[in-house]
Amino acid sequence: QRPASTPAPAPAARGADGRYDGVRYTDDGVQIPVGNGGIAATHSWTQTLYETTVTIDVPAATKAKDVACKISARGLTLDIAGGAVSLAGNWYDVIDAGASCWTLDRPGRDRACLVLTLEKTQETWWRSVFKDAPKADQIDAQKVDSTKRMDEYDEKTQAGIRKCMFDQRQRRRGLPTSEESQVDSILESAKNLPNSPFRTDGPPPDLYPPAPPTP
């Protein structure tokens, strides 16, 4: 049975130099692979020798009926209702379109993404998802870890990668990072505690009452 690749984290923000925040690059200016794939402006991706998995962020309210996705042997045409996402391009290599598919995934309450699973026709390592990808979107295929799939890394490493990319996406959108969201959740819970200084249903308690009179 062929091992399946796993969905990649969300795309990261691109810096002024054309590179992506938190992504490591070689001296030649191409990405050092993560999960045997990389990051691009519109998507992120992982791969095995047998398939490539592409993750594309879409609006959280997106439904399957809003997705117009055509996967052919040589390329992709994708449109989300309302023009929120529009993407087209030729694959890095020919795929088996009949064995490829897309699914709408919801990895979080406020996040939705389209996951494309592309069956390769040749057991080769791709440098990018699309042929015309700029150099900063390509990976160094010689640095691919051919001994491990993404889901074979330990849980701590996988969690760290996903957390890093999630925080980058949140910063790009001006939203709280995972740590900031956790703090907000703690403060929200504290509002309901007796004598909490964070209560909003009345005046805050006097945290420093006057000292009793000296006898």
Tab-separated table of C-alpha atoms in Angstrom:
chain	number	residue	atom	x	y	z
A	1	GLN	CA	0.000	0.000	0.000
A	2	ARG	CA	1.311	3.406	-0.962
A	3	PRO	CA	1.849	5.773	1.957
A	4	ALA	CA	-0.250	8.941	1.866
A	5	SER	CA	1.117	12.391	2.485
A	6	THR	CA	-0.566	14.700	4.980
A	7	PRO	CA	-2.030	18.193	4.575
A	8	ALA	CA	0.546	20.941	4.924
A	9	PRO	CA	0.260	23.958	7.224
A	10	ALA	CA	-1.210	27.231	6.054
A	11	PRO	CA	0.695	29.532	3.689
A	12	ALA	CA	3.015	32.024	5.372
A	13	ALA	CA	3.540	35.751	4.867
A	14	ARG	CA	6.010	36.865	2.191
A	15	GLY	CA	8.677	39.359	3.256
A	16	ALA	CA	9.985	42.362	1.337
A	17	ASP	CA	12.771	40.215	-0.127
A	18	GLY	CA	10.240	37.834	-1.688
A	19	ARG	CA	10.916	35.108	0.856
A	20	TYR	CA	8.510	33.697	3.423
A	21	ASP	CA	8.653	34.343	7.152
A	22	GLY	CA	9.944	31.373	9.131
A	23	VAL	CA	11.006	29.418	6.032
A	24	ARG	CA	14.660	28.397	5.713
A	25	TYR	CA	16.433	28.917	2.395
A	26	THR	CA	19.578	27.516	0.832
A	27	ASP	CA	22.415	29.735	-0.377
A	28	ASP	CA	20.902	29.375	-3.859
A	29	GLY	CA	17.645	30.985	-2.703
A	30	VAL	CA	15.354	27.942	-2.757
A	31	GLN	CA	13.478	26.549	0.228
A	32	ILE	CA	14.751	23.814	2.498
A	33	PRO	CA	11.864	21.305	2.427
A	34	VAL	CA	9.404	20.860	5.291
A	35	GLY	CA	7.399	17.651	5.048
A	36	ASN	CA	9.200	17.196	1.726
A	37	GLY	CA	7.296	20.199	0.392
A	38	GLY	CA	7.161	23.936	0.882
A	39	ILE	CA	5.260	27.199	1.068
A	40	ALA	CA	3.908	29.456	-1.684
A	41	ALA	CA	1.800	32.613	-1.751
A	42	THR	CA	-1.442	30.736	-2.454
A	43	HIS	CA	-0.796	27.323	-0.961
A	44	SER	CA	1.457	24.984	0.971
A	45	TRP	CA	2.285	21.394	0.115
A	46	THR	CA	3.888	18.111	1.054
A	47	GLN	CA	4.767	15.056	-1.006
A	48	THR	CA	5.792	11.443	-1.103
A	49	LEU	CA	7.212	9.664	-4.133
A	50	TYR	CA	3.652	8.665	-5.018
A	51	GLU	CA	1.533	11.746	-4.435
A	52	THR	CA	1.536	15.474	-3.721
A	53	THR	CA	-0.843	17.054	-1.209
A	54	VAL	CA	-1.678	20.736	-1.655
A	55	THR	CA	-3.446	22.852	0.979
A	56	ILE	CA	-5.166	26.079	-0.085
A	57	ASP	CA	-6.775	28.399	2.456
A	58	VAL	CA	-10.362	29.406	1.631
A	59	PRO	CA	-12.900	31.532	3.543
A	60	ALA	CA	-14.133	29.797	6.696
A	61	ALA	CA	-17.747	29.844	5.499
A	62	THR	CA	-16.949	28.086	2.196
A	63	LYS	CA	-19.193	25.123	1.308
A	64	ALA	CA	-18.549	22.389	-1.230
A	65	LYS	CA	-21.099	23.922	-3.622
A	66	ASP	CA	-18.999	27.108	-3.687
A	67	VAL	CA	-15.989	25.249	-5.099
A	68	ALA	CA	-15.355	24.983	-8.840
A	69	CYS	CA	-12.240	22.827	-9.068
A	70	LYS	CA	-10.985	21.107	-12.211
A	71	ILE	CA	-8.013	18.794	-11.793
A	72	SER	CA	-6.570	17.633	-15.105
A	73	ALA	CA	-3.499	15.602	-15.928
A	74	ARG	CA	-1.488	18.738	-16.622
A	75	GLY	CA	-2.971	21.478	-14.492
A	76	LEU	CA	-5.514	23.053	-12.170
A	77	THR	CA	-8.336	25.537	-12.515
A	78	LEU	CA	-9.874	26.632	-9.201
A	79	ASP	CA	-12.477	29.271	-8.393
A	80	ILE	CA	-14.318	29.866	-5.127
A	81	ALA	CA	-17.720	31.583	-5.308
A	82	GLY	CA	-17.482	35.312	-4.849
A	83	GLY	CA	-13.945	35.470	-6.210
A	84	ALA	CA	-12.352	34.847	-2.805
A	85	VAL	CA	-9.871	32.402	-4.362
A	86	SER	CA	-8.906	31.997	-8.003
A	87	LEU	CA	-5.965	29.827	-8.989
A	88	ALA	CA	-4.767	28.213	-12.205
A	89	GLY	CA	-1.519	26.667	-13.354
A	90	ASN	CA	0.293	23.701	-14.863
A	91	TRP	CA	1.545	20.962	-12.541
A	92	TYR	CA	5.257	20.438	-12.070
A	93	ASP	CA	4.758	17.020	-13.695
A	94	VAL	CA	1.892	15.069	-15.230
A	95	ILE	CA	-0.505	13.457	-12.732
A	96	ASP	CA	-3.136	10.738	-12.847
A	97	ALA	CA	-6.225	12.954	-12.818
A	98	GLY	CA	-8.600	10.008	-12.403
A	99	ALA	CA	-6.925	8.983	-9.148
A	100	SER	CA	-6.641	12.551	-7.830
A	101	CYS	CA	-9.267	14.462	-5.865
A	102	TRP	CA	-10.062	17.455	-3.671
A	103	THR	CA	-11.738	17.705	-0.278
A	104	LEU	CA	-12.920	20.621	1.852
A	105	ASP	CA	-11.313	20.414	5.278
A	106	ARG	CA	-11.991	22.382	8.478
A	107	PRO	CA	-8.927	22.047	10.732
A	108	GLY	CA	-10.216	24.760	13.072
A	109	ARG	CA	-13.375	26.685	13.910
A	110	ASP	CA	-12.189	29.756	12.027
A	111	ARG	CA	-10.294	28.041	9.248
A	112	ALA	CA	-11.235	26.125	6.121
A	113	CYS	CA	-8.975	24.820	3.401
A	114	LEU	CA	-9.163	22.920	0.157
A	115	VAL	CA	-6.921	19.849	0.152
A	116	LEU	CA	-5.841	18.501	-3.240
A	117	THR	CA	-4.462	14.971	-3.377
A	118	LEU	CA	-2.548	14.490	-6.613
A	119	GLU	CA	-1.486	11.023	-7.746
A	120	LYS	CA	1.883	11.135	-9.485
A	121	THR	CA	2.498	9.194	-12.688
A	122	GLN	CA	6.245	9.033	-12.002
A	123	GLU	CA	7.976	8.367	-8.705
A	124	THR	CA	9.930	11.608	-8.625
A	125	TRP	CA	10.395	14.513	-6.200
A	126	TRP	CA	8.745	17.754	-7.264
A	127	ARG	CA	10.489	21.096	-6.729
A	128	SER	CA	7.177	22.963	-6.644
A	129	VAL	CA	3.482	22.373	-7.260
A	130	PHE	CA	3.382	24.437	-10.461
A	131	LYS	CA	5.892	24.537	-13.303
A	132	ASP	CA	6.188	28.313	-13.425
A	133	ALA	CA	6.724	28.762	-9.662
A	134	PRO	CA	9.167	31.559	-8.798
A	135	LYS	CA	12.498	30.488	-7.348
A	136	ALA	CA	11.522	31.522	-3.779
A	137	ASP	CA	8.563	29.082	-3.993
A	138	GLN	CA	10.706	26.118	-5.050
A	139	ILE	CA	12.395	23.584	-2.783
A	140	ASP	CA	15.808	21.972	-2.967
A	141	ALA	CA	14.782	18.458	-4.009
A	142	GLN	CA	18.214	17.149	-3.051
A	143	LYS	CA	17.387	17.916	0.577
A	144	VAL	CA	14.143	15.897	0.575
A	145	ASP	CA	14.028	13.337	3.377
A	146	SER	CA	13.305	10.217	1.359
A	147	THR	CA	13.334	8.030	4.463
A	148	LYS	CA	10.361	9.709	6.191
A	149	ARG	CA	6.847	10.845	5.388
A	150	MET	CA	5.421	13.874	7.176
A	151	ASP	CA	3.234	11.663	9.393
A	152	GLU	CA	6.301	9.674	10.447
A	153	TYR	CA	7.889	12.611	12.253
A	154	ASP	CA	7.327	12.585	16.002
A	155	GLU	CA	4.218	14.346	17.293
A	156	LYS	CA	6.230	17.155	18.880
A	157	THR	CA	7.912	18.029	15.565
A	158	GLN	CA	4.637	17.917	13.638
A	159	ALA	CA	2.916	20.067	16.263
A	160	GLY	CA	5.753	22.589	16.199
A	161	ILE	CA	5.592	22.931	12.411
A	162	ARG	CA	1.814	23.370	12.411
A	163	LYS	CA	1.922	25.869	15.288
A	164	CYS	CA	4.600	27.959	13.584
A	165	MET	CA	2.678	28.168	10.328
A	166	PHE	CA	-0.629	28.854	12.118
A	167	ASP	CA	0.919	31.776	14.011
A	168	GLN	CA	2.390	33.175	10.791
A	169	ARG	CA	-1.017	33.062	9.111
A	170	GLN	CA	-2.646	34.762	12.104
A	171	ARG	CA	-0.069	37.580	12.118
A	172	ARG	CA	-0.537	38.080	8.389
A	173	ARG	CA	-4.266	38.572	8.964
A	174	GLY	CA	-3.872	40.685	12.080
A	175	LEU	CA	-5.389	37.963	14.280
A	176	PRO	CA	-4.196	36.582	17.653
A	177	THR	CA	-1.478	33.931	17.666
A	178	SER	CA	-2.007	30.656	19.517
A	179	GLU	CA	-0.405	32.057	22.696
A	180	GLU	CA	-2.461	35.257	22.504
A	181	SER	CA	-5.656	33.266	22.001
A	182	GLN	CA	-4.817	31.152	25.046
A	183	VAL	CA	-4.314	34.262	27.185
A	184	ASP	CA	-7.618	35.706	25.938
A	185	SER	CA	-9.364	32.453	26.845
A	186	ILE	CA	-7.911	32.499	30.367
A	187	LEU	CA	-8.957	36.124	30.911
A	188	GLU	CA	-12.447	35.387	29.604
A	189	SER	CA	-12.799	32.496	32.057
A	190	ALA	CA	-11.500	34.683	34.892
A	191	LYS	CA	-14.362	37.127	34.377
A	192	ASN	CA	-16.784	34.597	35.842
A	193	LEU	CA	-14.841	33.920	39.011
A	194	PRO	CA	-16.109	35.392	42.306
A	195	ASN	CA	-14.389	38.679	43.203
A	196	SER	CA	-12.618	38.707	39.852
A	197	PRO	CA	-11.159	42.090	38.862
A	198	PHE	CA	-12.113	41.220	35.285
A	199	ARG	CA	-15.876	40.964	35.867
A	200	THR	CA	-17.967	43.110	33.538
A	201	ASP	CA	-21.343	42.778	35.270
A	202	GLY	CA	-20.604	45.305	38.008
A	203	PRO	CA	-17.927	47.501	39.544
A	204	PRO	CA	-14.640	45.719	40.113
A	205	PRO	CA	-13.929	44.629	43.643
A	206	ASP	CA	-11.568	46.652	45.782
A	207	LEU	CA	-8.362	44.661	45.515
A	208	TYR	CA	-6.713	46.820	48.181
A	209	PRO	CA	-9.266	47.602	50.906
A	210	PRO	CA	-8.211	50.107	53.555
A	211	ALA	CA	-6.350	48.677	56.490
A	212	PRO	CA	-8.406	48.288	59.672
A	213	PRO	CA	-8.027	51.150	62.152
A	214	THR	CA	-5.200	50.837	64.605
A	215	PRO	CA	-6.567	50.129	68.115
